Amino acid sequence: MSELMGIIKARKSIRVYQEKPLPKNVVENILEAARYAPTARDLQELEYKVITNKAFITQLSDGLSDTIQKEGMPLKGPPGVKLDFFHGAPLVIIIAAPKDNYWASADAGLAVQNIMLYATSIKLGSCFIGMAKLIERDKNLLNMLHITDNMNIVAAVICGYPAENPEPKEKKQTAEFFE
Ligand SMILES: Cc1cc2nc3c(=O)[nH]c(=O)nc-3n(C[C@H](O)[C@H](O)[C@H](O)COP(=O)(O)O)c2cc1C
């Protein structure tokens, strides 16, 4: 198995993290991995909101809980209890893109996969956080993230030192071959 195939297969979503910040150079390398992902028409319009401030991460997660409760969406756990949507990770990266960029979600997915594979290669945990999209419903949080009216949240990912080692998920074979 090639080294890259090993990393691809070793990646898994991690939802429990050690209380340990990531060194600045590691955060920079994670962003470097994202930067080298392809973008449609090479527009390179993704904006990365790189959040390592614990209080800010809690504020974003609490804001998500409030939004979900306000909008009557089903939320796991007892009512009134705030969930940690970022699973205690020391690094949250929220990716925003112009609303008129048709391919932004694909661009962001590729960037997140680069991040997750790089994180796996240096023994960090990671997880895509689709729920972060709901931050869009809270103007105050958008302002805090400097996400302007012309931008959408297209993806989010967390990284950190893992504090769990879940079994990897079985992956279905869904290819159909036309030979
Ligand atoms: C688009 C997308 C959105 C996701 N959103 C969340 C999320 O909000 N919270 C979470 O804990 N995991 C989230 N995940 C992680 C998936 O639940 C996870 O990838 C899936 O269960 C497969 O497990 P694996 O990543 O370990 O292979 C998301 C994954 C993707 C691809």
CSV table of C-alpha atoms and ligand atoms in Angstrom, one decimal:
chain,number,residue,atom,x,y,z
A,1,MET,CA,0.0,0.0,0.0
A,2,SER,CA,1.4,3.4,-0.9
A,3,GLU,CA,2.1,5.8,2.0
A,4,LEU,CA,-0.7,8.1,0.8
A,5,MET,CA,-3.2,5.3,0.6
A,6,GLY,CA,-2.3,4.4,4.2
A,7,ILE,CA,-3.1,7.9,5.3
A,8,ILE,CA,-6.3,8.0,3.3
A,9,LYS,CA,-7.4,4.8,5.0
A,10,ALA,CA,-6.2,5.9,8.5
A,11,ARG,CA,-8.3,9.1,8.5
A,12,LYS,CA,-11.3,9.0,10.7
A,13,SER,CA,-13.5,11.5,12.4
A,14,ILE,CA,-12.2,12.3,15.9
A,15,ARG,CA,-14.7,13.9,18.4
A,16,VAL,CA,-12.7,13.8,21.6
A,17,TYR,CA,-9.5,16.0,22.0
A,18,GLN,CA,-6.8,16.6,24.5
A,19,GLU,CA,-6.8,20.0,26.2
A,20,LYS,CA,-3.6,21.0,24.4
A,21,PRO,CA,-3.2,23.8,21.9
A,22,LEU,CA,-1.6,23.2,18.6
A,23,PRO,CA,1.8,25.0,18.0
A,24,LYS,CA,1.5,28.0,15.6
A,25,ASN,CA,3.7,26.3,13.0
A,26,VAL,CA,1.4,23.2,12.9
A,27,VAL,CA,-1.6,25.5,12.4
A,28,GLU,CA,0.3,27.2,9.5
A,29,ASN,CA,1.1,23.9,7.9
A,30,ILE,CA,-2.6,22.8,8.1
A,31,LEU,CA,-3.5,26.0,6.3
A,32,GLU,CA,-0.7,25.3,3.8
A,33,ALA,CA,-2.3,21.9,3.0
A,34,ALA,CA,-5.6,23.7,2.4
A,35,ARG,CA,-4.0,26.4,0.2
A,36,TYR,CA,-2.7,23.8,-2.2
A,37,ALA,CA,-6.1,22.2,-2.9
A,38,PRO,CA,-7.4,23.0,-6.4
A,39,THR,CA,-10.2,25.5,-6.9
A,40,ALA,CA,-12.6,25.8,-9.8
A,41,ARG,CA,-11.3,28.2,-12.5
A,42,ASP,CA,-8.4,28.7,-10.1
A,43,LEU,CA,-10.4,31.5,-8.5
A,44,GLN,CA,-8.9,30.8,-5.0
A,45,GLU,CA,-11.8,32.7,-3.3
A,46,LEU,CA,-12.1,30.6,-0.1
A,47,GLU,CA,-11.6,32.5,3.1
A,48,TYR,CA,-10.3,30.7,6.2
A,49,LYS,CA,-11.4,31.8,9.6
A,50,VAL,CA,-8.8,30.2,11.9
A,51,ILE,CA,-10.0,30.1,15.4
A,52,THR,CA,-7.9,28.9,18.3
A,53,ASN,CA,-9.4,31.2,21.0
A,54,LYS,CA,-11.3,28.8,23.4
A,55,ALA,CA,-13.8,31.4,24.5
A,56,PHE,CA,-14.6,32.2,20.9
A,57,ILE,CA,-15.1,28.6,20.0
A,58,THR,CA,-17.5,28.2,22.9
A,59,GLN,CA,-19.3,31.3,21.8
A,60,LEU,CA,-19.8,29.9,18.3
A,61,SER,CA,-20.9,26.5,19.6
A,62,ASP,CA,-23.4,28.1,22.1
A,63,GLY,CA,-24.7,30.3,19.3
A,64,LEU,CA,-25.3,27.2,17.2
A,65,SER,CA,-27.3,25.6,20.1
A,66,ASP,CA,-29.4,28.8,20.5
A,67,THR,CA,-30.1,28.9,16.8
A,68,ILE,CA,-31.1,25.3,16.7
A,69,GLN,CA,-33.4,25.7,19.7
A,70,LYS,CA,-34.9,28.9,18.3
A,71,GLU,CA,-35.7,27.3,15.0
A,72,GLY,CA,-37.2,24.2,16.7
A,73,MET,CA,-34.7,21.8,15.1
A,74,PRO,CA,-34.3,18.5,16.9
A,75,LEU,CA,-31.2,18.6,19.1
A,76,LYS,CA,-29.7,15.5,20.8
A,77,GLY,CA,-29.6,15.6,24.7
A,78,PRO,CA,-31.8,17.2,27.3
A,79,PRO,CA,-33.5,20.6,26.4
A,80,GLY,CA,-31.6,23.7,27.5
A,81,VAL,CA,-28.2,21.9,27.6
A,82,LYS,CA,-25.7,23.4,25.2
A,83,LEU,CA,-23.9,20.9,23.0
A,84,ASP,CA,-20.2,21.2,22.0
A,85,PHE,CA,-20.5,21.2,18.2
A,86,PHE,CA,-16.7,21.5,17.9
A,87,HIS,CA,-16.0,18.6,20.2
A,88,GLY,CA,-13.5,20.5,22.4
A,89,ALA,CA,-11.0,20.8,19.6
A,90,PRO,CA,-8.3,23.5,20.0
A,91,LEU,CA,-8.5,24.5,16.3
A,92,VAL,CA,-11.7,25.3,14.4
A,93,ILE,CA,-11.4,26.4,10.7
A,94,ILE,CA,-14.5,27.9,9.2
A,95,ILE,CA,-14.4,28.3,5.4
A,96,ALA,CA,-16.4,31.1,3.7
A,97,ALA,CA,-16.8,31.9,0.1
A,98,PRO,CA,-18.6,34.4,-2.1
A,99,LYS,CA,-22.3,33.5,-2.6
A,100,ASP,CA,-21.9,33.8,-6.4
A,101,ASN,CA,-19.1,31.2,-6.6
A,102,TYR,CA,-21.0,28.2,-7.9
A,103,TRP,CA,-18.2,25.7,-7.1
A,104,ALA,CA,-17.3,27.0,-3.6
A,105,SER,CA,-18.7,23.9,-1.8
A,106,ALA,CA,-16.6,21.6,-4.0
A,107,ASP,CA,-13.5,23.8,-3.5
A,108,ALA,CA,-14.0,23.8,0.3
A,109,GLY,CA,-14.6,20.0,0.4
A,110,LEU,CA,-11.3,19.5,-1.4
A,111,ALA,CA,-9.5,21.9,1.0
A,112,VAL,CA,-11.0,20.2,4.0
A,113,GLN,CA,-9.9,16.8,2.7
A,114,ASN,CA,-6.4,18.1,2.3
A,115,ILE,CA,-6.5,19.4,5.9
A,116,MET,CA,-7.8,16.1,7.2
A,117,LEU,CA,-5.3,14.0,5.4
A,118,TYR,CA,-2.4,16.2,6.4
A,119,ALA,CA,-3.7,16.1,10.0
A,120,THR,CA,-3.8,12.3,9.9
A,121,SER,CA,-0.2,12.2,8.5
A,122,ILE,CA,1.1,14.1,11.6
A,123,LYS,CA,-1.1,12.0,14.0
A,124,LEU,CA,-3.7,14.7,14.6
A,125,GLY,CA,-7.4,14.1,14.8
A,126,SER,CA,-9.8,16.0,12.6
A,127,CYS,CA,-13.5,16.1,11.7
A,128,PHE,CA,-15.7,17.9,9.2
A,129,ILE,CA,-18.3,20.0,11.0
A,130,GLY,CA,-21.2,20.5,8.7
A,131,MET,CA,-23.3,22.0,11.5
A,132,ALA,CA,-21.2,25.1,11.4
A,133,LYS,CA,-23.2,26.1,8.3
A,134,LEU,CA,-25.9,27.2,10.8
A,135,ILE,CA,-23.7,30.0,12.0
A,136,GLU,CA,-25.1,31.8,8.9
A,137,ARG,CA,-28.4,32.2,10.8
A,138,ASP,CA,-26.8,34.4,13.4
A,139,LYS,CA,-25.8,37.9,12.2
A,140,ASN,CA,-23.9,38.6,15.3
A,141,LEU,CA,-21.7,35.5,14.9
A,142,LEU,CA,-21.1,36.3,11.2
A,143,ASN,CA,-20.0,39.8,12.2
A,144,MET,CA,-17.6,38.4,14.8
A,145,LEU,CA,-16.1,36.2,12.1
A,146,HIS,CA,-15.9,39.1,9.6
A,147,ILE,CA,-18.1,37.2,7.2
A,148,THR,CA,-19.8,39.8,5.1
A,149,ASP,CA,-23.3,39.7,3.4
A,150,ASN,CA,-21.9,38.5,0.1
A,151,MET,CA,-20.3,35.4,1.7
A,152,ASN,CA,-21.6,32.0,2.7
A,153,ILE,CA,-20.1,29.4,5.1
A,154,VAL,CA,-19.2,26.5,2.8
A,155,ALA,CA,-17.4,24.1,5.2
A,156,ALA,CA,-15.8,23.8,8.6
A,157,VAL,CA,-13.2,21.5,10.1
A,158,ILE,CA,-11.7,20.9,13.5
A,159,CYS,CA,-8.2,19.5,14.4
A,160,GLY,CA,-6.3,18.6,17.5
A,161,TYR,CA,-4.5,16.0,19.5
A,162,PRO,CA,-6.9,13.0,19.6
A,163,ALA,CA,-8.1,11.7,22.9
A,164,GLU,CA,-10.1,8.7,21.4
A,165,ASN,CA,-9.3,6.0,18.9
A,166,PRO,CA,-12.6,4.9,17.4
A,167,GLU,CA,-12.8,1.9,15.1
A,168,PRO,CA,-12.6,3.0,11.5
A,169,LYS,CA,-16.0,3.0,9.7
A,170,GLU,CA,-16.7,0.3,7.1
A,171,LYS,CA,-16.7,1.9,3.7
A,172,LYS,CA,-19.2,0.7,1.0
A,173,GLN,CA,-18.1,-0.3,-2.4
A,174,THR,CA,-20.5,1.6,-4.7
A,175,ALA,CA,-18.5,1.6,-8.0
A,176,GLU,CA,-20.1,0.3,-11.1
A,177,PHE,CA,-17.6,-0.6,-13.8
A,178,PHE,CA,-18.2,-0.2,-17.5
A,179,GLU,CA,-15.4,-2.2,-19.2
B,1,LIG,C1,-20.3,17.1,4.8
B,1,LIG,C2,-20.0,16.5,6.2
B,1,LIG,C3,-20.6,17.1,7.3
B,1,LIG,C4,-20.3,16.6,8.6
B,1,LIG,N1,-20.8,17.2,9.7
B,1,LIG,C5,-20.5,16.8,10.9
B,1,LIG,C6,-20.9,17.5,12.1
B,1,LIG,O1,-21.5,18.6,12.0
B,1,LIG,N2,-20.5,17.0,13.2
B,1,LIG,C7,-19.8,15.9,13.4
B,1,LIG,O2,-19.4,15.5,14.5
B,1,LIG,N3,-19.4,15.2,12.3
B,1,LIG,C8,-19.7,15.6,11.0
B,1,LIG,N4,-19.3,14.9,9.9
B,1,LIG,C9,-18.5,13.7,10.1
B,1,LIG,C10,-19.2,12.4,9.6
B,1,LIG,O3,-20.2,12.1,10.5
B,1,LIG,C11,-18.2,11.3,9.4
B,1,LIG,O4,-17.3,11.7,8.4
B,1,LIG,C12,-18.9,10.0,9.0
B,1,LIG,O5,-19.6,9.5,10.1
B,1,LIG,C13,-17.9,8.9,8.6
B,1,LIG,O6,-16.9,8.7,9.6
B,1,LIG,P1,-15.4,8.8,9.3
B,1,LIG,O7,-15.1,10.3,9.0
B,1,LIG,O8,-14.7,8.4,10.6
B,1,LIG,O9,-15.0,8.0,8.1
B,1,LIG,C14,-19.5,15.4,8.7
B,1,LIG,C15,-18.9,14.9,7.5
B,1,LIG,C16,-19.2,15.4,6.3
B,1,LIG,C17,-18.5,14.8,5.1
